[in-house]
Amino acid sequence: ELTNYIGDWPGCHVEMVRVSDLIAYWYPIISGSELGLPDGSSATRRKSLQAAGTALRKHDPDFVGEAITHYILTRACEIEKTGILNGKGTVVCIVDSLKNQHDVDSLRRVYGREFFFSFVHANKDIRWRRMRDYKSWRNDEERDFYELDAIDSHEKETNPDVGDAGQQVRKLAEMADYFIVNNINRERLVVDGKRFFKILMGGDSNQPTV
């Protein structure tokens, strides 16, 4: 929804950057082992990507963040050569999604005040129902979901060996520029997302909602 909205904003071209795709691309190159993402089980796929992201950060704490900036630079060069900007002066990259403080720090070092971090949160039960209803998770994967969700929140608590390279989403909340509570519905989420972008672009009056 945000991609569509920004794409219609005057003078803007929008690009989506999926961090899971970058992890899947770089892990075999760095580790020398195939990631082997399964098609059938959403739980197994998520677990594999978690482990791969942690392994890349153990190799280099800034690896995932630098992979993101490398992709953005490469893609920017591509779109400049193709001429698809067609006079548009602003390229907006939406990064989905960050799981570690090093990822955020890397992007802030490179982009400074042009990087804005939005933290989107919903409670666990709502997240599970959405994964089951909209992301094709099976009913028998509910226990796996909660276990993997705990890893996403703060992996070091369940596996101290990962150090600061693991998933640490809970820690990222305090680093956010904008916070969205996504416990209601998609329509409310869209409203909050549009408000966030209007604030960035200097849109009409946007006062605090809390």
mmCIF file of N, CA, C and O in Angstrom, residues 75-164:
data_model
loop_
_atom_site.group_PDB
_atom_site.id
_atom_site.type_symbol
_atom_site.label_atom_id
_atom_site.label_comp_id
_atom_site.label_asym_id
_atom_site.label_seq_id
_atom_site.Cartn_x
_atom_site.Cartn_y
_atom_site.Cartn_z
ATOM 1 N N ARG A 75 20.889 -0.650 -7.722
ATOM 2 C CA ARG A 75 19.581 -0.412 -8.347
ATOM 3 C C ARG A 75 19.442 1.034 -8.806
ATOM 4 O O ARG A 75 18.878 1.306 -9.872
ATOM 5 N N ALA A 76 19.985 1.988 -8.038
ATOM 6 C CA ALA A 76 19.922 3.399 -8.428
ATOM 7 C C ALA A 76 20.658 3.636 -9.743
ATOM 8 O O ALA A 76 20.187 4.389 -10.611
ATOM 9 N N CYS A 77 21.810 2.991 -9.898
ATOM 10 C CA CYS A 77 22.564 3.118 -11.151
ATOM 11 C C CYS A 77 21.772 2.537 -12.315
ATOM 12 O O CYS A 77 21.763 3.095 -13.427
ATOM 13 N N GLU A 78 21.098 1.415 -12.060
ATOM 14 C CA GLU A 78 20.306 0.778 -13.117
ATOM 15 C C GLU A 78 19.164 1.673 -13.582
ATOM 16 O O GLU A 78 18.952 1.860 -14.788
ATOM 17 N N ILE A 79 18.405 2.216 -12.622
ATOM 18 C CA ILE A 79 17.238 3.003 -13.020
ATOM 19 C C ILE A 79 17.652 4.333 -13.642
ATOM 20 O O ILE A 79 16.926 4.885 -14.490
ATOM 21 N N GLU A 80 18.826 4.845 -13.263
ATOM 22 C CA GLU A 80 19.301 6.076 -13.892
ATOM 23 C C GLU A 80 19.643 5.837 -15.358
ATOM 24 O O GLU A 80 19.344 6.669 -16.228
ATOM 25 N N LYS A 81 20.217 4.667 -15.644
ATOM 26 C CA LYS A 81 20.589 4.349 -17.021
ATOM 27 C C LYS A 81 19.367 4.070 -17.899
ATOM 28 O O LYS A 81 19.354 4.393 -19.082
ATOM 29 N N THR A 82 18.344 3.463 -17.305
ATOM 30 C CA THR A 82 17.170 3.089 -18.106
ATOM 31 C C THR A 82 16.283 4.269 -18.451
ATOM 32 O O THR A 82 15.478 4.192 -19.386
ATOM 33 N N GLY A 83 16.388 5.354 -17.698
ATOM 34 C CA GLY A 83 15.551 6.513 -17.971
ATOM 35 C C GLY A 83 14.142 6.414 -17.439
ATOM 36 O O GLY A 83 13.284 7.239 -17.772
ATOM 37 N N ILE A 84 13.856 5.401 -16.596
ATOM 38 C CA ILE A 84 12.479 5.235 -16.116
ATOM 39 C C ILE A 84 12.081 6.299 -15.102
ATOM 40 O O ILE A 84 10.890 6.429 -14.786
ATOM 41 N N LEU A 85 13.056 7.083 -14.603
ATOM 42 C CA LEU A 85 12.689 8.166 -13.699
ATOM 43 C C LEU A 85 11.854 9.222 -14.409
ATOM 44 O O LEU A 85 10.970 9.832 -13.812
ATOM 45 N N ASN A 86 12.148 9.439 -15.688
ATOM 46 C CA ASN A 86 11.323 10.332 -16.513
ATOM 47 C C ASN A 86 11.074 11.674 -15.827
ATOM 48 O O ASN A 86 9.931 12.146 -15.725
ATOM 49 N N GLY A 87 12.140 12.275 -15.350
ATOM 50 C CA GLY A 87 12.029 13.593 -14.742
ATOM 51 C C GLY A 87 11.760 13.591 -13.254
ATOM 52 O O GLY A 87 11.779 14.658 -12.623
ATOM 53 N N LYS A 88 11.494 12.429 -12.667
ATOM 54 C CA LYS A 88 11.245 12.382 -11.222
ATOM 55 C C LYS A 88 12.564 12.594 -10.478
ATOM 56 O O LYS A 88 13.571 11.980 -10.809
ATOM 57 N N GLY A 89 12.514 13.434 -9.443
ATOM 58 C CA GLY A 89 13.748 13.813 -8.781
ATOM 59 C C GLY A 89 14.033 13.104 -7.477
ATOM 60 O O GLY A 89 15.111 13.261 -6.911
ATOM 61 N N THR A 90 13.075 12.320 -6.972
ATOM 62 C CA THR A 90 13.263 11.667 -5.676
ATOM 63 C C THR A 90 13.025 10.173 -5.798
ATOM 64 O O THR A 90 11.956 9.745 -6.248
ATOM 65 N N VAL A 91 14.018 9.384 -5.404
ATOM 66 C CA VAL A 91 13.872 7.922 -5.352
ATOM 67 C C VAL A 91 13.696 7.532 -3.887
ATOM 68 O O VAL A 91 14.540 7.845 -3.047
ATOM 69 N N VAL A 92 12.595 6.861 -3.587
ATOM 70 C CA VAL A 92 12.298 6.412 -2.229
ATOM 71 C C VAL A 92 12.432 4.900 -2.181
ATOM 72 O O VAL A 92 11.775 4.189 -2.948
ATOM 73 N N CYS A 93 13.285 4.398 -1.294
ATOM 74 C CA CYS A 93 13.461 2.955 -1.125
ATOM 75 C C CYS A 93 12.804 2.523 0.184
ATOM 76 O O CYS A 93 13.126 3.056 1.249
ATOM 77 N N ILE A 94 11.891 1.572 0.094
ATOM 78 C CA ILE A 94 11.248 1.014 1.278
ATOM 79 C C ILE A 94 11.946 -0.298 1.604
ATOM 80 O O ILE A 94 11.936 -1.233 0.804
ATOM 81 N N VAL A 95 12.560 -0.367 2.772
ATOM 82 C CA VAL A 95 13.307 -1.555 3.179
ATOM 83 C C VAL A 95 12.443 -2.409 4.097
ATOM 84 O O VAL A 95 12.000 -1.960 5.147
ATOM 85 N N ASP A 96 12.211 -3.634 3.712
ATOM 86 C CA ASP A 96 11.349 -4.570 4.448
ATOM 87 C C ASP A 96 12.131 -5.866 4.671
ATOM 88 O O ASP A 96 12.339 -6.622 3.736
ATOM 89 N N SER A 97 12.593 -6.166 5.867
ATOM 90 C CA SER A 97 12.479 -5.387 7.076
ATOM 91 C C SER A 97 13.766 -5.575 7.876
ATOM 92 O O SER A 97 14.535 -6.494 7.616
ATOM 93 N N LEU A 98 13.978 -4.738 8.886
ATOM 94 C CA LEU A 98 15.215 -4.757 9.666
ATOM 95 C C LEU A 98 15.012 -5.542 10.956
ATOM 96 O O LEU A 98 13.975 -5.424 11.608
ATOM 97 N N LYS A 99 16.017 -6.337 11.338
ATOM 98 C CA LYS A 99 15.878 -7.209 12.505
ATOM 99 C C LYS A 99 16.986 -7.045 13.541
ATOM 100 O O LYS A 99 16.962 -7.716 14.561
ATOM 101 N N ASN A 100 17.938 -6.158 13.283
ATOM 102 C CA ASN A 100 19.095 -6.067 14.165
ATOM 103 C C ASN A 100 19.584 -4.626 14.231
ATOM 104 O O ASN A 100 19.508 -3.889 13.237
ATOM 105 N N GLN A 101 20.112 -4.225 15.384
ATOM 106 C CA GLN A 101 20.570 -2.854 15.562
ATOM 107 C C GLN A 101 21.667 -2.487 14.568
ATOM 108 O O GLN A 101 21.733 -1.345 14.095
ATOM 109 N N HIS A 102 22.532 -3.439 14.236
ATOM 110 C CA HIS A 102 23.598 -3.155 13.274
ATOM 111 C C HIS A 102 23.022 -2.776 11.911
ATOM 112 O O HIS A 102 23.605 -1.945 11.200
ATOM 113 N N ASP A 103 21.894 -3.388 11.533
ATOM 114 C CA ASP A 103 21.260 -3.059 10.254
ATOM 115 C C ASP A 103 20.843 -1.595 10.236
ATOM 116 O O ASP A 103 21.073 -0.870 9.262
ATOM 117 N N VAL A 104 20.202 -1.156 11.337
ATOM 118 C CA VAL A 104 19.745 0.227 11.437
ATOM 119 C C VAL A 104 20.932 1.184 11.467
ATOM 120 O O VAL A 104 20.959 2.200 10.759
ATOM 121 N N ASP A 105 21.933 0.858 12.280
ATOM 122 C CA ASP A 105 23.104 1.732 12.404
ATOM 123 C C ASP A 105 23.822 1.895 11.063
ATOM 124 O O ASP A 105 24.291 2.998 10.726
ATOM 125 N N SER A 106 23.923 0.809 10.302
ATOM 126 C CA SER A 106 24.599 0.875 9.000
ATOM 127 C C SER A 106 23.886 1.841 8.059
ATOM 128 O O SER A 106 24.523 2.663 7.385
ATOM 129 N N LEU A 107 22.561 1.752 8.024
ATOM 130 C CA LEU A 107 21.800 2.627 7.139
ATOM 131 C C LEU A 107 21.872 4.079 7.596
ATOM 132 O O LEU A 107 21.938 4.999 6.770
ATOM 133 N N ARG A 108 21.891 4.299 8.904
ATOM 134 C CA ARG A 108 21.982 5.672 9.411
ATOM 135 C C ARG A 108 23.352 6.279 9.109
ATOM 136 O O ARG A 108 23.468 7.470 8.841
ATOM 137 N N ARG A 109 24.390 5.458 9.166
ATOM 138 C CA ARG A 109 25.726 5.977 8.852
ATOM 139 C C ARG A 109 25.809 6.412 7.393
ATOM 140 O O ARG A 109 26.442 7.425 7.069
ATOM 141 N N VAL A 110 25.197 5.635 6.513
ATOM 142 C CA VAL A 110 25.297 5.927 5.080
ATOM 143 C C VAL A 110 24.354 7.050 4.666
ATOM 144 O O VAL A 110 24.750 7.977 3.943
ATOM 145 N N TYR A 111 23.112 6.998 5.128
ATOM 146 C CA TYR A 111 22.101 7.913 4.608
ATOM 147 C C TYR A 111 21.778 9.082 5.528
ATOM 148 O O TYR A 111 21.090 10.021 5.118
ATOM 149 N N GLY A 112 22.274 9.023 6.760
ATOM 150 C CA GLY A 112 22.077 10.150 7.663
ATOM 151 C C GLY A 112 20.615 10.520 7.817
ATOM 152 O O GLY A 112 19.763 9.681 8.096
ATOM 153 N N ARG A 113 20.309 11.790 7.595
ATOM 154 C CA ARG A 113 18.955 12.296 7.799
ATOM 155 C C ARG A 113 18.001 11.915 6.670
ATOM 156 O O ARG A 113 16.824 12.284 6.702
ATOM 157 N N GLU A 114 18.499 11.199 5.678
ATOM 158 C CA GLU A 114 17.615 10.719 4.609
ATOM 159 C C GLU A 114 17.076 9.316 4.902
ATOM 160 O O GLU A 114 16.342 8.745 4.088
ATOM 161 N N PHE A 115 17.462 8.763 6.044
ATOM 162 C CA PHE A 115 16.958 7.454 6.459
ATOM 163 C C PHE A 115 15.948 7.650 7.587
ATOM 164 O O PHE A 115 16.222 8.331 8.576
ATOM 165 N N PHE A 116 14.771 7.043 7.426
ATOM 166 C CA PHE A 116 13.721 7.147 8.433
ATOM 167 C C PHE A 116 13.229 5.746 8.772
ATOM 168 O O PHE A 116 12.895 4.954 7.883
ATOM 169 N N PHE A 117 13.190 5.475 10.050
ATOM 170 C CA PHE A 117 12.893 4.123 10.525
ATOM 171 C C PHE A 117 11.520 4.079 11.192
ATOM 172 O O PHE A 117 11.282 4.746 12.196
ATOM 173 N N SER A 118 10.620 3.284 10.621
ATOM 174 C CA SER A 118 9.278 3.112 11.184
ATOM 175 C C SER A 118 9.175 1.730 11.816
ATOM 176 O O SER A 118 9.487 0.723 11.183
ATOM 177 N N PHE A 119 8.734 1.685 13.063
ATOM 178 C CA PHE A 119 8.560 0.418 13.777
ATOM 179 C C PHE A 119 7.066 0.092 13.809
ATOM 180 O O PHE A 119 6.268 0.861 14.338
ATOM 181 N N VAL A 120 6.705 -1.055 13.232
ATOM 182 C CA VAL A 120 5.301 -1.472 13.168
ATOM 183 C C VAL A 120 5.105 -2.665 14.098
ATOM 184 O O VAL A 120 5.817 -3.666 13.998
ATOM 185 N N HIS A 121 4.132 -2.549 14.998
ATOM 186 C CA HIS A 121 3.935 -3.588 16.014
ATOM 187 C C HIS A 121 2.471 -4.022 16.079
ATOM 188 O O HIS A 121 1.552 -3.226 15.927
ATOM 189 N N ALA A 122 2.282 -5.324 16.292
ATOM 190 C CA ALA A 122 0.957 -5.881 16.622
ATOM 191 C C ALA A 122 1.181 -6.956 17.676
ATOM 192 O O ALA A 122 2.269 -7.531 17.767
ATOM 193 N N ASN A 123 0.165 -7.243 18.485
ATOM 194 C CA ASN A 123 0.380 -8.251 19.521
ATOM 195 C C ASN A 123 0.503 -9.651 18.916
ATOM 196 O O ASN A 123 0.116 -9.891 17.766
ATOM 197 N N LYS A 124 1.021 -10.576 19.703
ATOM 198 C CA LYS A 124 1.387 -11.905 19.188
ATOM 199 C C LYS A 124 0.204 -12.656 18.592
ATOM 200 O O LYS A 124 0.311 -13.267 17.522
ATOM 201 N N ASP A 125 -0.919 -12.659 19.295
ATOM 202 C CA ASP A 125 -2.062 -13.436 18.817
ATOM 203 C C ASP A 125 -2.585 -12.907 17.491
ATOM 204 O O ASP A 125 -2.966 -13.679 16.608
ATOM 205 N N ILE A 126 -2.601 -11.592 17.348
ATOM 206 C CA ILE A 126 -3.036 -11.005 16.079
ATOM 207 C C ILE A 126 -2.057 -11.362 14.979
ATOM 208 O O ILE A 126 -2.449 -11.703 13.860
ATOM 209 N N ARG A 127 -0.751 -11.308 15.281
ATOM 210 C CA ARG A 127 0.249 -11.672 14.265
ATOM 211 C C ARG A 127 0.074 -13.119 13.819
ATOM 212 O O ARG A 127 0.174 -13.425 12.622
ATOM 213 N N TRP A 128 -0.190 -14.014 14.766
ATOM 214 C CA TRP A 128 -0.381 -15.412 14.400
ATOM 215 C C TRP A 128 -1.598 -15.581 13.489
ATOM 216 O O TRP A 128 -1.525 -16.250 12.460
ATOM 217 N N ARG A 129 -2.709 -14.952 13.855
ATOM 218 C CA ARG A 129 -3.922 -15.099 13.031
ATOM 219 C C ARG A 129 -3.701 -14.567 11.621
ATOM 220 O O ARG A 129 -4.181 -15.155 10.645
ATOM 221 N N ARG A 130 -2.968 -13.492 11.499
ATOM 222 C CA ARG A 130 -2.705 -12.926 10.175
ATOM 223 C C ARG A 130 -1.799 -13.835 9.351
ATOM 224 O O ARG A 130 -1.992 -13.989 8.144
ATOM 225 N N MET A 131 -0.794 -14.418 9.996
ATOM 226 C CA MET A 131 0.080 -15.342 9.271
ATOM 227 C C MET A 131 -0.700 -16.560 8.790
ATOM 228 O O MET A 131 -0.494 -17.055 7.678
ATOM 229 N N ARG A 132 -1.608 -17.038 9.623
ATOM 230 C CA ARG A 132 -2.424 -18.196 9.252
ATOM 231 C C ARG A 132 -3.428 -17.848 8.160
ATOM 232 O O ARG A 132 -3.594 -18.598 7.185
ATOM 233 N N ASP A 133 -4.081 -16.702 8.285
ATOM 234 C CA ASP A 133 -5.171 -16.350 7.373
ATOM 235 C C ASP A 133 -4.686 -15.752 6.059
ATOM 236 O O ASP A 133 -5.353 -15.918 5.030
ATOM 237 N N TYR A 134 -3.543 -15.060 6.089
ATOM 238 C CA TYR A 134 -3.103 -14.342 4.886
ATOM 239 C C TYR A 134 -1.761 -14.789 4.338
ATOM 240 O O TYR A 134 -1.422 -14.462 3.202
ATOM 241 N N LYS A 135 -0.978 -15.522 5.136
ATOM 242 C CA LYS A 135 0.354 -15.944 4.695
ATOM 243 C C LYS A 135 0.474 -17.459 4.566
ATOM 244 O O LYS A 135 1.577 -17.990 4.442
ATOM 245 N N SER A 136 -0.658 -18.142 4.634
ATOM 246 C CA SER A 136 -0.727 -19.586 4.368
ATOM 247 C C SER A 136 0.025 -20.446 5.374
ATOM 248 O O SER A 136 0.461 -21.554 5.047
ATOM 249 N N TRP A 137 0.192 -19.957 6.610
ATOM 250 C CA TRP A 137 0.747 -20.826 7.647
ATOM 251 C C TRP A 137 -0.310 -21.860 8.018
ATOM 252 O O TRP A 137 -1.494 -21.555 8.114
ATOM 253 N N ARG A 138 0.134 -23.082 8.249
ATOM 254 C CA ARG A 138 -0.790 -24.163 8.614
ATOM 255 C C ARG A 138 -1.135 -24.077 10.101
ATOM 256 O O ARG A 138 -0.359 -23.565 10.906
ATOM 257 N N ASN A 139 -2.292 -24.618 10.471
ATOM 258 C CA ASN A 139 -2.700 -24.614 11.874
ATOM 259 C C ASN A 139 -1.682 -25.325 12.761
ATOM 260 O O ASN A 139 -1.459 -24.926 13.916
ATOM 261 N N ASP A 140 -1.056 -26.402 12.227
ATOM 262 C CA ASP A 140 -0.112 -27.154 13.047
ATOM 263 C C ASP A 140 1.249 -26.450 13.177
ATOM 264 O O ASP A 140 2.162 -26.965 13.821
ATOM 265 N N GLU A 141 1.379 -25.250 12.581
ATOM 266 C CA GLU A 141 2.617 -24.483 12.708
ATOM 267 C C GLU A 141 2.503 -23.374 13.763
ATOM 268 O O GLU A 141 3.424 -22.568 13.923
ATOM 269 N N GLU A 142 1.397 -23.367 14.518
ATOM 270 C CA GLU A 142 1.200 -22.304 15.506
ATOM 271 C C GLU A 142 2.312 -22.289 16.557
ATOM 272 O O GLU A 142 2.854 -21.239 16.900
ATOM 273 N N ARG A 143 2.647 -23.457 17.075
ATOM 274 C CA ARG A 143 3.713 -23.515 18.085
ATOM 275 C C ARG A 143 5.029 -23.028 17.492
ATOM 276 O O ARG A 143 5.777 -22.286 18.150
ATOM 277 N N ASP A 144 5.316 -23.423 16.259
ATOM 278 C CA ASP A 144 6.534 -22.957 15.596
ATOM 279 C C ASP A 144 6.527 -21.437 15.468
ATOM 280 O O ASP A 144 7.567 -20.782 15.646
ATOM 281 N N PHE A 145 5.358 -20.885 15.158
ATOM 282 C CA PHE A 145 5.260 -19.429 15.000
ATOM 283 C C PHE A 145 5.688 -18.712 16.274
ATOM 284 O O PHE A 145 6.491 -17.775 16.240
ATOM 285 N N TYR A 146 5.156 -19.141 17.416
ATOM 286 C CA TYR A 146 5.472 -18.464 18.671
ATOM 287 C C TYR A 146 6.941 -18.640 19.053
ATOM 288 O O TYR A 146 7.565 -17.718 19.605
ATOM 289 N N GLU A 147 7.516 -19.803 18.751
ATOM 290 C CA GLU A 147 8.934 -20.012 19.029
ATOM 291 C C GLU A 147 9.806 -19.120 18.150
ATOM 292 O O GLU A 147 10.769 -18.500 18.628
ATOM 293 N N LEU A 148 9.461 -19.024 16.868
ATOM 294 C CA LEU A 148 10.233 -18.194 15.952
ATOM 295 C C LEU A 148 10.020 -16.713 16.229
ATOM 296 O O LEU A 148 10.923 -15.895 16.042
ATOM 297 N N ASP A 149 8.808 -16.386 16.698
ATOM 298 C CA ASP A 149 8.517 -15.002 17.062
ATOM 299 C C ASP A 149 9.381 -14.565 18.248
ATOM 300 O O ASP A 149 9.860 -13.436 18.297
ATOM 301 N N ALA A 150 9.586 -15.479 19.192
ATOM 302 C CA ALA A 150 10.453 -15.180 20.342
ATOM 303 C C ALA A 150 11.895 -14.970 19.888
ATOM 304 O O ALA A 150 12.609 -14.112 20.417
ATOM 305 N N ILE A 151 12.338 -15.743 18.902
ATOM 306 C CA ILE A 151 13.680 -15.566 18.353
ATOM 307 C C ILE A 151 13.796 -14.204 17.680
ATOM 308 O O ILE A 151 14.777 -13.480 17.860
ATOM 309 N N ASP A 152 12.789 -13.843 16.892
ATOM 310 C CA ASP A 152 12.793 -12.530 16.246
ATOM 311 C C ASP A 152 12.886 -11.413 17.276
ATOM 312 O O ASP A 152 13.589 -10.426 17.083
ATOM 313 N N SER A 153 12.167 -11.566 18.374
ATOM 314 C CA SER A 153 12.114 -10.528 19.395
ATOM 315 C C SER A 153 13.485 -10.291 20.020
ATOM 316 O O SER A 153 13.948 -9.149 20.118
ATOM 317 N N HIS A 154 14.147 -11.367 20.448
ATOM 318 C CA HIS A 154 15.483 -11.214 21.052
ATOM 319 C C HIS A 154 16.155 -12.591 21.067
ATOM 320 O O HIS A 154 16.069 -13.330 22.034
ATOM 321 N N GLU A 155 16.837 -12.910 19.997
ATOM 322 C CA GLU A 155 17.405 -14.245 19.810
ATOM 323 C C GLU A 155 18.413 -14.606 20.888
ATOM 324 O O GLU A 155 18.551 -15.770 21.272
ATOM 325 N N LYS A 156 19.108 -13.623 21.388
ATOM 326 C CA LYS A 156 20.159 -13.879 22.373
ATOM 327 C C LYS A 156 19.601 -14.525 23.639
ATOM 328 O O LYS A 156 20.314 -15.255 24.340
ATOM 329 N N GLU A 157 18.321 -14.279 23.953
ATOM 330 C CA GLU A 157 17.722 -14.868 25.147
ATOM 331 C C GLU A 157 17.570 -16.374 25.012
ATOM 332 O O GLU A 157 17.659 -17.105 25.996
ATOM 333 N N THR A 158 17.320 -16.863 23.813
ATOM 334 C CA THR A 158 17.157 -18.300 23.598
ATOM 335 C C THR A 158 18.448 -18.971 23.153
ATOM 336 O O THR A 158 18.602 -20.182 23.306
ATOM 337 N N ASN A 159 19.386 -18.177 22.614
ATOM 338 C CA ASN A 159 20.653 -18.738 22.155
ATOM 339 C C ASN A 159 21.767 -17.709 22.386
ATOM 340 O O ASN A 159 22.089 -16.913 21.498
ATOM 341 N N PRO A 160 22.376 -17.707 23.580
ATOM 342 C CA PRO A 160 23.399 -16.698 23.920
ATOM 343 C C PRO A 160 24.583 -16.683 22.971
ATOM 344 O O PRO A 160 25.277 -15.665 22.856
ATOM 345 N N ASP A 161 24.836 -17.806 22.280
ATOM 346 C CA ASP A 161 26.000 -17.891 21.405
ATOM 347 C C ASP A 161 25.950 -16.905 20.234
ATOM 348 O O ASP A 161 26.984 -16.600 19.635
ATOM 349 N N VAL A 162 24.747 -16.416 19.886
ATOM 350 C CA VAL A 162 24.650 -15.517 18.735
ATOM 351 C C VAL A 162 25.184 -14.126 19.066
ATOM 352 O O VAL A 162 25.470 -13.325 18.170
ATOM 353 N N GLY A 163 25.327 -13.825 20.360
ATOM 354 C CA GLY A 163 25.806 -12.496 20.739
ATOM 355 C C GLY A 163 24.901 -11.404 20.200
ATOM 356 O O GLY A 163 23.683 -11.500 20.273
ATOM 357 N N ASP A 164 25.520 -10.367 19.630
ATOM 358 C CA ASP A 164 24.744 -9.251 19.079
ATOM 359 C C ASP A 164 24.435 -9.431 17.595
ATOM 360 O O ASP A 164 23.978 -8.494 16.941
#
